[in-house]
XYZ file of C-alpha atoms in Angstrom:
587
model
C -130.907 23.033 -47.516
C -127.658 24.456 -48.347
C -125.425 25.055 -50.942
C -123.238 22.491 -53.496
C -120.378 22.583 -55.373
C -119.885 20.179 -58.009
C -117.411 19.431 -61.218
C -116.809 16.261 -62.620
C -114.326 14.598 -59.673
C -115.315 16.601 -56.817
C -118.638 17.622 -54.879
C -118.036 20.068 -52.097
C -120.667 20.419 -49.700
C -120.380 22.583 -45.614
C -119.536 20.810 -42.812
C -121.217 23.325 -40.606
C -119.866 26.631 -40.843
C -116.430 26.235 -40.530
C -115.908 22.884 -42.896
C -116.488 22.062 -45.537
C -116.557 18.368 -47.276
C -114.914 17.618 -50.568
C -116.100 14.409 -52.031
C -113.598 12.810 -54.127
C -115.033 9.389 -55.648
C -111.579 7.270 -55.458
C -108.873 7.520 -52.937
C -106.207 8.574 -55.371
C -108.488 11.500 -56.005
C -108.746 12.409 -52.184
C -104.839 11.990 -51.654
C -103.764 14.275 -54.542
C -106.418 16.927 -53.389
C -104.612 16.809 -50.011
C -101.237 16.974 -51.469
C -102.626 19.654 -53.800
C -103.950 21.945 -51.114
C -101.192 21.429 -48.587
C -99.305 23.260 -51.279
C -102.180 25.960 -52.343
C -104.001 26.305 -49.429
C -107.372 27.686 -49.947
C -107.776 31.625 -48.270
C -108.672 31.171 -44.377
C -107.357 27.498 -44.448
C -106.582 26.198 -41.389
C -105.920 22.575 -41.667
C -106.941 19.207 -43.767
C -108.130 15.825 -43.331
C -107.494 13.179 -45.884
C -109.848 10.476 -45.464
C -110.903 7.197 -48.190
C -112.792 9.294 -50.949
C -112.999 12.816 -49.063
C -110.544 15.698 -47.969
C -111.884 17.704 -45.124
C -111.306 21.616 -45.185
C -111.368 23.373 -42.029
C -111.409 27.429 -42.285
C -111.019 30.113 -39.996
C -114.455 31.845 -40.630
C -117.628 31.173 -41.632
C -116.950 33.792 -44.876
C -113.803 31.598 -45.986
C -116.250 28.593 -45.742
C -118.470 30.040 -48.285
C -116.300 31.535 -50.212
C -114.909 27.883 -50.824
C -117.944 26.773 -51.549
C -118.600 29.404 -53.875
C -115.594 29.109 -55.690
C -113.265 26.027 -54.670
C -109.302 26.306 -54.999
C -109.732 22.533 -56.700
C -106.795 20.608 -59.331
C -108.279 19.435 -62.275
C -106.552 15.818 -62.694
C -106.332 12.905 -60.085
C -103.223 11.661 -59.017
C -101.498 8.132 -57.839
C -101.050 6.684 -54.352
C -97.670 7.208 -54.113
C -95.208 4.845 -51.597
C -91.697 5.688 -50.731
C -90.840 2.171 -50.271
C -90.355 2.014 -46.101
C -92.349 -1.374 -45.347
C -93.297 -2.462 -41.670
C -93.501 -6.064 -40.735
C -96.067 -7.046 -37.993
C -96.907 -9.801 -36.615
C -100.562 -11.151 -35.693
C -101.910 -14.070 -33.726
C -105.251 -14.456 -35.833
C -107.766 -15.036 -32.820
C -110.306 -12.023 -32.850
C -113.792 -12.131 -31.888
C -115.207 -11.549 -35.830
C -112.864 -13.612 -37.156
C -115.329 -16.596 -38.116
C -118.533 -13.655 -38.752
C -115.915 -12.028 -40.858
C -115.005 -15.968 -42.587
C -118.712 -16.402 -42.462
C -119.700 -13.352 -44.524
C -117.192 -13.438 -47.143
C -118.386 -17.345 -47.513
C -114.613 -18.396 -47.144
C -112.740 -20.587 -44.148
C -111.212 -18.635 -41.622
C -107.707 -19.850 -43.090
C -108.727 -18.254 -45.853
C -109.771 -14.926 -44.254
C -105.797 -15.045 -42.717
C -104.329 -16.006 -46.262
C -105.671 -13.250 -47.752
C -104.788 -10.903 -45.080
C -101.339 -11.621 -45.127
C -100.691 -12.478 -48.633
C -99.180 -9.081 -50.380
C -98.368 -5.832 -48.789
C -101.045 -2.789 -47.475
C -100.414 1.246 -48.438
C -100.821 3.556 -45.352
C -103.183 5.498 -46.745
C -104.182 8.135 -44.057
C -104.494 8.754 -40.167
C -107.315 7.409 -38.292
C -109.474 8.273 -35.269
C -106.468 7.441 -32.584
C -103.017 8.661 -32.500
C -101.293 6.163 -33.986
C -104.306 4.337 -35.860
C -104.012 4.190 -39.941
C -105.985 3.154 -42.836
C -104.385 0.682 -44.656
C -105.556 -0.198 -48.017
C -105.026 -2.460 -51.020
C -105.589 -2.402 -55.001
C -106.262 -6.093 -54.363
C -107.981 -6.562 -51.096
C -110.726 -9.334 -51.270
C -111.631 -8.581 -47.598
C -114.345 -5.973 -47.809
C -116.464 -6.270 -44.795
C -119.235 -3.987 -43.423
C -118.698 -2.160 -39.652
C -120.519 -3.727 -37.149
C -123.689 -2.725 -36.701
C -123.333 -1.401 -32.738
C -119.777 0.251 -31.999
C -118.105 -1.891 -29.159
C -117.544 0.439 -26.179
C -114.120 -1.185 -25.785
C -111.554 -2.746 -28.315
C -108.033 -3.833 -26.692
C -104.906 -2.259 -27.745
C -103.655 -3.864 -30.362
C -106.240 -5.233 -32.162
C -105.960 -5.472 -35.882
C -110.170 -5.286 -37.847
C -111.241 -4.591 -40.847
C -114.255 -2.081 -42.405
C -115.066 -1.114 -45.547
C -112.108 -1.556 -48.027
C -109.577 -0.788 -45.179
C -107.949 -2.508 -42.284
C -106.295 -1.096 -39.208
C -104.563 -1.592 -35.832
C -106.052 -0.385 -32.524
C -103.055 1.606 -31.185
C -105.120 1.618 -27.279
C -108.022 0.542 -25.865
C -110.972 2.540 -27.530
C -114.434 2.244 -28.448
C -114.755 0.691 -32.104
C -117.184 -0.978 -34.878
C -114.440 -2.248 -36.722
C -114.752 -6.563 -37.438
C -111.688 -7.769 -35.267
C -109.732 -10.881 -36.757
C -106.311 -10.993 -34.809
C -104.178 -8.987 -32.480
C -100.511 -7.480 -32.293
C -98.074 -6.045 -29.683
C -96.221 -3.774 -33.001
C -96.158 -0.324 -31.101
C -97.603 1.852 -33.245
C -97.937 4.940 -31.381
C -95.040 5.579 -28.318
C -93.993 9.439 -28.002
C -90.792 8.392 -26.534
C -90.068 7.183 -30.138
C -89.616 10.362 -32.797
C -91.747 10.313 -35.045
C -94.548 8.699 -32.202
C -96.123 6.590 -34.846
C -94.922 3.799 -36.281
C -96.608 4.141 -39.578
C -97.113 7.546 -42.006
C -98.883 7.856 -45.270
C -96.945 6.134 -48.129
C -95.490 3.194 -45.694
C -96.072 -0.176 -46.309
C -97.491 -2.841 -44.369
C -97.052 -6.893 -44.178
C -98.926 -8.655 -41.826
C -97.434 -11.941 -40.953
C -99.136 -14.558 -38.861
C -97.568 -16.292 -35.812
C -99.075 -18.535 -32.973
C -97.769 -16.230 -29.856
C -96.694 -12.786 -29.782
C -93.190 -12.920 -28.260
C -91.340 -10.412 -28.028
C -93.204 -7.247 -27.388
C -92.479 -3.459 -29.014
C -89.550 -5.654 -31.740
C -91.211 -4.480 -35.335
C -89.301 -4.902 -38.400
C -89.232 -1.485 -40.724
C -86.955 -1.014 -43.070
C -84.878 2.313 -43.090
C -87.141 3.347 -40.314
C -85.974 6.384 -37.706
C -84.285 5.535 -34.250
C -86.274 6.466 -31.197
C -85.706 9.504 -29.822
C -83.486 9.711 -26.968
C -85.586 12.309 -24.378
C -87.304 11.039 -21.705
C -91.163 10.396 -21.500
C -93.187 13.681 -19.988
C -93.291 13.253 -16.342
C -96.760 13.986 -14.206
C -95.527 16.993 -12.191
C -94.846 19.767 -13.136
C -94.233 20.460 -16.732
C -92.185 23.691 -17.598
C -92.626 23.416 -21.418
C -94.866 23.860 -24.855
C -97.968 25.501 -22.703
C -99.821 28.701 -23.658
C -98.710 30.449 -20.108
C -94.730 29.316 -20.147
C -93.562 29.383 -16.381
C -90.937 32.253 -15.980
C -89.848 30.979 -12.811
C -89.713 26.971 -11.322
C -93.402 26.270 -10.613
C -94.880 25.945 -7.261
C -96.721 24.240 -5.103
C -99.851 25.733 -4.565
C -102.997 22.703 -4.118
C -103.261 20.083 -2.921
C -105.979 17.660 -4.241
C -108.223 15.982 -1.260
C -110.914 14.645 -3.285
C -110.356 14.599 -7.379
C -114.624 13.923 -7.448
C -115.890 11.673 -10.162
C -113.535 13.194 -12.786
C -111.031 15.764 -12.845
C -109.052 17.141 -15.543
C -106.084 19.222 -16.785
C -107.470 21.315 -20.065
C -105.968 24.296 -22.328
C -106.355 25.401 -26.027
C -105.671 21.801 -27.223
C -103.898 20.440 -30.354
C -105.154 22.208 -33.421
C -102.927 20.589 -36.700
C -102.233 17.309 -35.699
C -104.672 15.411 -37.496
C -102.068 13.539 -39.598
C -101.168 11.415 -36.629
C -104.907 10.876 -36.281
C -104.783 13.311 -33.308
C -108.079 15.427 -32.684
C -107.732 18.894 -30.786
C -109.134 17.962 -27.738
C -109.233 20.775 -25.366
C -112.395 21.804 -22.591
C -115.423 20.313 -23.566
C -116.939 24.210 -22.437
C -114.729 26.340 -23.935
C -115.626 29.282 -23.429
C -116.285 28.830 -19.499
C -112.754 27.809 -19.509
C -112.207 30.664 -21.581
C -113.826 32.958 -18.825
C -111.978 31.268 -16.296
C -108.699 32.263 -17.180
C -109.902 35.635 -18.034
C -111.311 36.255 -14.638
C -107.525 35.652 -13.152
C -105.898 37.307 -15.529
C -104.456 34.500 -18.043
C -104.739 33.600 -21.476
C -107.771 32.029 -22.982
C -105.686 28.882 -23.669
C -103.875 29.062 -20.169
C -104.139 25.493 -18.450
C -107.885 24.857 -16.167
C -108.958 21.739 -14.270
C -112.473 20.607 -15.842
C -114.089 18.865 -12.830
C -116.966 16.586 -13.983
C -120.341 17.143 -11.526
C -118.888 18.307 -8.534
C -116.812 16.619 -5.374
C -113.500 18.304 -5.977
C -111.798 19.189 -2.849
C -108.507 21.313 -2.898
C -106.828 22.455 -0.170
C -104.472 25.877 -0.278
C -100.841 25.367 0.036
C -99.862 28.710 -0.881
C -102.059 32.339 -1.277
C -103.502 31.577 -5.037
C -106.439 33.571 -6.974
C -109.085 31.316 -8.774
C -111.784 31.386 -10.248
C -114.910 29.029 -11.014
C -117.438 29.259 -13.847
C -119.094 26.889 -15.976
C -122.056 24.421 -14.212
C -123.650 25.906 -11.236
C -122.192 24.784 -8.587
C -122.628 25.192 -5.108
C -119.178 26.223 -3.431
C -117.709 26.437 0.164
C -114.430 27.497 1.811
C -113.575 26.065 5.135
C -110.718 25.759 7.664
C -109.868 25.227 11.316
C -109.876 27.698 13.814
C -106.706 29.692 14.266
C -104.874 28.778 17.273
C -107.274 25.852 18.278
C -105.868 22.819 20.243
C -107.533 19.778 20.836
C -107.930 18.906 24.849
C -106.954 15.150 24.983
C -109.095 15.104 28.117
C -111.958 15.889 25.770
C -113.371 13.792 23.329
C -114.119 16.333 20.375
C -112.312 18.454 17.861
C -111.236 22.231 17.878
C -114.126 24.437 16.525
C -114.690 24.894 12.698
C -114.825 28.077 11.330
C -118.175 28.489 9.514
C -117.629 28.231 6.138
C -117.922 31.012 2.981
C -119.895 30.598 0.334
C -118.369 31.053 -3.316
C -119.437 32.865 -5.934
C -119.150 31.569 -9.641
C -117.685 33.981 -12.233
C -115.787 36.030 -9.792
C -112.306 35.764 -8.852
C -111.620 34.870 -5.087
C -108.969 34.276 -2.351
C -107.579 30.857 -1.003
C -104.940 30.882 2.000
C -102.496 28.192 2.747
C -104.939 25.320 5.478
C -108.053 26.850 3.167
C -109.941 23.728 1.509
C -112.300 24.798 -1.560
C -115.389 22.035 -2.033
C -117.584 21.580 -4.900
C -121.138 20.667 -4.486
C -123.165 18.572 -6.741
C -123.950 21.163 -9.913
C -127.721 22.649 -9.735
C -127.852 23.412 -13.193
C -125.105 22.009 -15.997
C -122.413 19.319 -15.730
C -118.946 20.816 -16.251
C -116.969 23.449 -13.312
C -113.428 25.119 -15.017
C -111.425 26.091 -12.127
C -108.512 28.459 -13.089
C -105.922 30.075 -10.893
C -103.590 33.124 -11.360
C -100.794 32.084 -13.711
C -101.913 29.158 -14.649
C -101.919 25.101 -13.481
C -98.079 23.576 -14.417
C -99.024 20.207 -16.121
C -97.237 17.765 -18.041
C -97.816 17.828 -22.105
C -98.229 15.466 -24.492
C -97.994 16.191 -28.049
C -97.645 19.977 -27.041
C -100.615 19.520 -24.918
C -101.924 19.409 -21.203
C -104.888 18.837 -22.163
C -106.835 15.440 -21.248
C -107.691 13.685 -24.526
C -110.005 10.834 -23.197
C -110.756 8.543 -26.424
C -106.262 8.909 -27.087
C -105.025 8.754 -24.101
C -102.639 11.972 -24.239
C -102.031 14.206 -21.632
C -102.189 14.006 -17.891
C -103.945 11.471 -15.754
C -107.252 12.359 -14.131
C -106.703 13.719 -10.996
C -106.018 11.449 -7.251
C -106.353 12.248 -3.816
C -102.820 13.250 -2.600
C -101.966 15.297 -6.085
C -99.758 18.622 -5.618
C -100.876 21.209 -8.478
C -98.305 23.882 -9.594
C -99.025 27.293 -10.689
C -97.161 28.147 -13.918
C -96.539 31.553 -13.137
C -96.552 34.458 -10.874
C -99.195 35.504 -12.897
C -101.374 39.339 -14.126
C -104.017 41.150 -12.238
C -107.227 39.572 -11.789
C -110.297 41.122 -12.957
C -112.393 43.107 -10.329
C -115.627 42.845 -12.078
C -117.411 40.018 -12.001
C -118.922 38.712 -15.321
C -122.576 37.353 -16.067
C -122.950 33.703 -16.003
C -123.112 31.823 -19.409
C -126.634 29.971 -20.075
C -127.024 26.763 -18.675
C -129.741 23.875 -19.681
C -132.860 24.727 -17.195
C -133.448 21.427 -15.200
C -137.300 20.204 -16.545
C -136.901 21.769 -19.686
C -136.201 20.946 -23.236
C -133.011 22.784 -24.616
C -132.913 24.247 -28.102
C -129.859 22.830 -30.107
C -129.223 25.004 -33.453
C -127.898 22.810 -36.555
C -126.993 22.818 -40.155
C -128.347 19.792 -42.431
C -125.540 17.351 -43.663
C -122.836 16.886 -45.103
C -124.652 13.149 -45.478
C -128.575 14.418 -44.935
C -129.035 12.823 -48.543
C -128.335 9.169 -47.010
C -131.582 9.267 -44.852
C -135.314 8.944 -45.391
C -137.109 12.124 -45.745
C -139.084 10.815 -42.842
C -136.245 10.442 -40.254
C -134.772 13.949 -41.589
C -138.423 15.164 -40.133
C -137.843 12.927 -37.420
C -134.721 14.055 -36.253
C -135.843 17.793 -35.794
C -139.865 17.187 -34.747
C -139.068 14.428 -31.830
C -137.480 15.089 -28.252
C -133.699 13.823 -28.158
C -132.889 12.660 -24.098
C -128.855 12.843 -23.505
C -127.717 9.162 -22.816
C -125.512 7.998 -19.278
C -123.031 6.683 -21.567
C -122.144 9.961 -22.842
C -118.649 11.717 -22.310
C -116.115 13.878 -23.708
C -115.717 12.039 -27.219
C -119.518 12.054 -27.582
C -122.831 13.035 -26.259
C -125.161 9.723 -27.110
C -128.811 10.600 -27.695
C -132.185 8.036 -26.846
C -135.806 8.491 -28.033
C -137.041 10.396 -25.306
C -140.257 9.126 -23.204
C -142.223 12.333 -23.504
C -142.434 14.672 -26.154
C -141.105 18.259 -25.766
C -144.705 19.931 -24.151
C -144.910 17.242 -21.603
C -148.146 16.023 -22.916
C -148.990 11.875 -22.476
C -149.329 11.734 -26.758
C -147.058 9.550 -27.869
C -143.913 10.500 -29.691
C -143.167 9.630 -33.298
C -142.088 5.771 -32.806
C -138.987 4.197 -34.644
C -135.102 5.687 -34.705
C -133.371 7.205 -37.728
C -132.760 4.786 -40.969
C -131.153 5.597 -44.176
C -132.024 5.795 -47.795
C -128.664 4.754 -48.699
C -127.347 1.904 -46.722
C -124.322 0.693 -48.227
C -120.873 1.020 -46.709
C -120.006 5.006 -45.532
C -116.069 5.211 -46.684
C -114.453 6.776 -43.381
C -114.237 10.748 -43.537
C -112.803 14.024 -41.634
C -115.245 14.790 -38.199
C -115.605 17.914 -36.527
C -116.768 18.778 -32.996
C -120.311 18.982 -33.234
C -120.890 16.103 -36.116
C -124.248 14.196 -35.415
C -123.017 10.834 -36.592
C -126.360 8.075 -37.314
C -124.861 4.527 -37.129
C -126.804 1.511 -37.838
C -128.577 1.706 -35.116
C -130.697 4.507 -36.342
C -129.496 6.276 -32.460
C -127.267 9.621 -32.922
C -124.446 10.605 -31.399
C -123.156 14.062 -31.075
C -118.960 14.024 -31.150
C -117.558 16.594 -28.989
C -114.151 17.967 -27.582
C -112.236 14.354 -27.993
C -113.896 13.324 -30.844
C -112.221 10.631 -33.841
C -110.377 12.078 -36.347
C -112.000 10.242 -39.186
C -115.404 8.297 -38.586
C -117.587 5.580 -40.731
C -121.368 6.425 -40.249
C -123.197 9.285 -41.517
C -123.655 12.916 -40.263
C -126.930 13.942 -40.854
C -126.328 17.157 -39.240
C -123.696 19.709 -37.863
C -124.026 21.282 -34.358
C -123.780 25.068 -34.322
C -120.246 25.555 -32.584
C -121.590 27.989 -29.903
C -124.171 25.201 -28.685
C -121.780 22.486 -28.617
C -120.905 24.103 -24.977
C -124.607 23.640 -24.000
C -124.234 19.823 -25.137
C -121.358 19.517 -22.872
C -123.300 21.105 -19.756
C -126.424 18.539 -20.709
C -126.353 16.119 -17.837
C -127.696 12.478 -18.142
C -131.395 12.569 -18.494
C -131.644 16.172 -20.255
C -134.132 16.248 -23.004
C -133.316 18.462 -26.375
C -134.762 19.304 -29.314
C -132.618 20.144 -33.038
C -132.961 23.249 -34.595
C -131.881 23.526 -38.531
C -129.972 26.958 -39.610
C -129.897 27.458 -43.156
C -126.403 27.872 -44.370
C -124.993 30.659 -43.809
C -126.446 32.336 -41.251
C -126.133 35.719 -39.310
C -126.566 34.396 -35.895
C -124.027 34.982 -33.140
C -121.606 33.415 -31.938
C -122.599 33.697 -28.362
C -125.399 31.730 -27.434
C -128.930 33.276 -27.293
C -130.051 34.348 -23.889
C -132.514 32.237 -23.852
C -131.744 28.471 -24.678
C -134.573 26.010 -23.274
C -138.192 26.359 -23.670
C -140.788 24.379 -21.445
């Protein structure tokens, strides 16, 4: 289904159009391919992710992509693991909830499971899918364990699993499928400290067991940096590392009444971070964002609030110029009456003036007493709000942007919130713009994909599955990833029966963690996929057996609960644009 690269170490393969997936057999292999390419990057190279036996290549276009492919920039001998002899001591009470499955498995005691774990030191070998969060393998390791077969929604900070060949530490509470056999208060990932994470590729780990965790944040590592000594970001404002820079002290413009169900600070996100296991993050509908800003006159990456299915209530503190676009959502201005006073001889309040309806995709006025509401969306999921200059908001890792699964950035908006504008701002634009497609409400949306990087590790029948059934988009989907269930009804609405059974694999051993992209349609165990979007892992564990085009994932983010979809396959490459087709859904 699309084209392959192969020499006797490596097998390169596209992850989507703008990846591509270099197999590496051996984890030397994959760390000296890094090294090698950080040094000769490959034309239209934009960054790389290390992972157990694979090195992921990101590229600028879809031409450097093939090019690669056509003719990888690829060393022709393996290299060592190298260490540089820092080693971190960390302590671990041994009480997680796999330790016995994990005992039971291996067919060893539980002391023995701890023994083993503790006896001889771990490499860092590269960054995981949290800030902060690090494979960390051994030569010697007699703990090889498969993931759980259903991801936990929640693991607590500082929980220390295994999976695969590998163990880790939980930096934060995050979803996981790693088996959990102890926990640690080490802080492995603190951006008051410089570097933020405790542990980097080449370190050395030794886990020693105690019966309480006392003294919390106290890690021993030898020759290891001192903390840095600036202060944490504050909430409001922030007057540094954003795309619009204030030129003057920012103001106070909004006021937040009502933050809605979810409400959050967005901008162009943290492209190159990956080595601290730090995805890019950013709106999950870029390019409504995108329009947003445009509409006001700022810079695509200028900082929006992404409001998640309407409620948001903002009242004017100051004249400001915004602009909504994204979902379609209904949209009202109100305020008192000028010069009204209540009669405290009368029970009832001063007259309202009748409120204006807004427009989407149009820049409009909001005077100081002014409150802008948001209605529950008609059609999509996701409303960018943008005003002129800019929303001042507090970065993290260079950053406003809300990462959900890491934790970085801002807090979700609260009732009582003042919001700053950046900047005095440009000229807003006086033409209005055409709406961006939506999914249609009732009807089945078209999702265009490319086949793989791991389409090999499925049944032929579930690859036929996965494109001829109806998909329905999961309530427990979010920002890190749009969950998809066997839809009820197939796609023409018809009482026949859809195709029965979920997605299962031809190859089921152990899937050594690799690089993920926006868009990857990870298959775990469970045979259910799940589509990773704008706050997706950094590495994951389960197959992809397909790669969302990137001008659909915006479609994916606008798919409420309950939407019904069907997958597309592209052959690789294609000529299609980049803009989505004017027509996405069918009946």
């Amino acid at each position: 289904m699309h084209p392959t690269h192969s020499t006797d170490i490596y097998t390169v393969k596209p992850f989507g159009p703008l990846a591509t997936l270099v197999n590496c057999s051996t984890l030397e292999n994959a760390l000296h391919l890094h090294e090698y390419l950080q040094i000769h990057p490959a034309a239209g190279q934009t960054e790389l992710v290390p992972a157990a036996q694979t090195v992921l290549v990101r590229f600028e276009t879809p031409a450097h992509t093939a090019s690669f492919l056509t003719a990888p920039h690829l060393p022709e001998v393996s290299g060592g693991v190298r260490a540089h002899g820092r080693t971190a001591t960390i302590p671990v009470v041994y009480d997680g909830q796999d330790l016995a499955d994990v005992a039971a498995h291996l067919d060893i005691s539980e002391q023995a499971v701890i023994y083993a774990h503790t006896t001889g030191r771990w490499s860092v070998a590269f960054a995981g899918f949290a800030p902060g969060f690090f494979y960390l393998h051994r030569h010697d390791n007699v703990l090889e364990v498969p993931r759980r077969a259903t991801p936990r929604t929640s693991v607590p900070a500082g929980a220390v699993g295994l999976a695969g060949d590998f163990s880790g530490i939980y930096p934060r509470s995050s979803p996981g499928g790693w088996q959990l056999i102890g926990r640690t208060n080490a802080p492995l990932w603190d951006l008051a400290q410089n570097p933020p994470a405790l542990l980097k590729p080449g370190m050395q780990v030794q886990f020693e067991a105690v019966r309480e965790l006392i003294t919390a944040g106290q890690v021993g590592v030898q020759d290891a940096p001192a903390p840095a000594s600036q202060p944490r970001a504050g909430s409001h404002p922030v007057r540094s590392r954003q795309a619009d820079a204030p030129t003057t002290v920012p103001r106070e413009v909004l006021e937040v009444k009502s933050p809605g169900l979810l409400t959050l600070f967005q901008d162009g996100g943290r492209a190159g971070l990956t080595h601290w296991g730090v995805s890019p993050s950013g709106p999950a509908d870029r390019a409504a964002a995108a329009e947003a800003n445009r509409l006001v006159g700022n810079s695509a990456s200028a900082t929006v609030l992404e409001n998640l299915a309407g409620g948001l209530k903002l009242t004017a503190l100051a004249d400001v110029a915004l602009a909504l676009t994204g979902a379609d959502t209904p949209a009202q201005i109100t305020e008192d009456a000028p010069g009204q006073v209540t009669d405290p001889a009368e029970d009832s309040a001063p007259a309202a003036v009748a409120p204006l309806t807004v427009p989407s995709y149009t820049p409009f006025a909001l005077k100081p007493g002014q409150t802008l509401t948001l209605g529950a969306p008609i059609r999509g999921l996701r409303t960018y709000i943008a005003v002129r200059g800019g929303f001042a908001a507090a970065t993290e890792a260079a950053s406003a942007s809300r990462d959900t699964l890491a934790g970085l950035g801002p807090a979700p908006l609260s009732a009582g919130d003042r919001l700053y504008r950046a900047r005095a701002g440009s000229t807003v634009v006086a033409t209005p713009s055409p709406a961006l497609p939506l999914p249609e409400p009732g009807k089945v949306l078209k999702i265009r994909t490319y086949a793989g990087p791991r389409e090999d590790w499925f049944t032929p029948e579930s690859l036929g599955r996965f494109t001829n059934v109806t998909w329905e988009v999961s309530q427990s989907s979010d920002r890190i990833g749009i969950r998809l269930l066997l839809a009820a009804t197939p796609a023409d609405g018809s009482a026949a029966p859809q195709p029965t059974g979920v997605l299962t694999r031809a190859i089921t051993r152990e899937l050594p963690s690799e690089g993920m992209v926006a868009g990857a349609v990870q298959v775990p165990p469970s045979g259910e996929p799940v589509v990773f979007m704008a706050d997706h892992p950094v590495t994951g564990g389960y197959p992809v057996i397909a790669t969302v085009h990137p001008a659909d994932l915006r479609l994916l983010a606008q798919a409420p609960p309950g939407t019904r979809l069907r997958f597309d396959l592209l052959n690789f490459p294609d000529c299609t644009p980049a803009r989505p087709r004017p027509s996405e859904t069918e009946k």
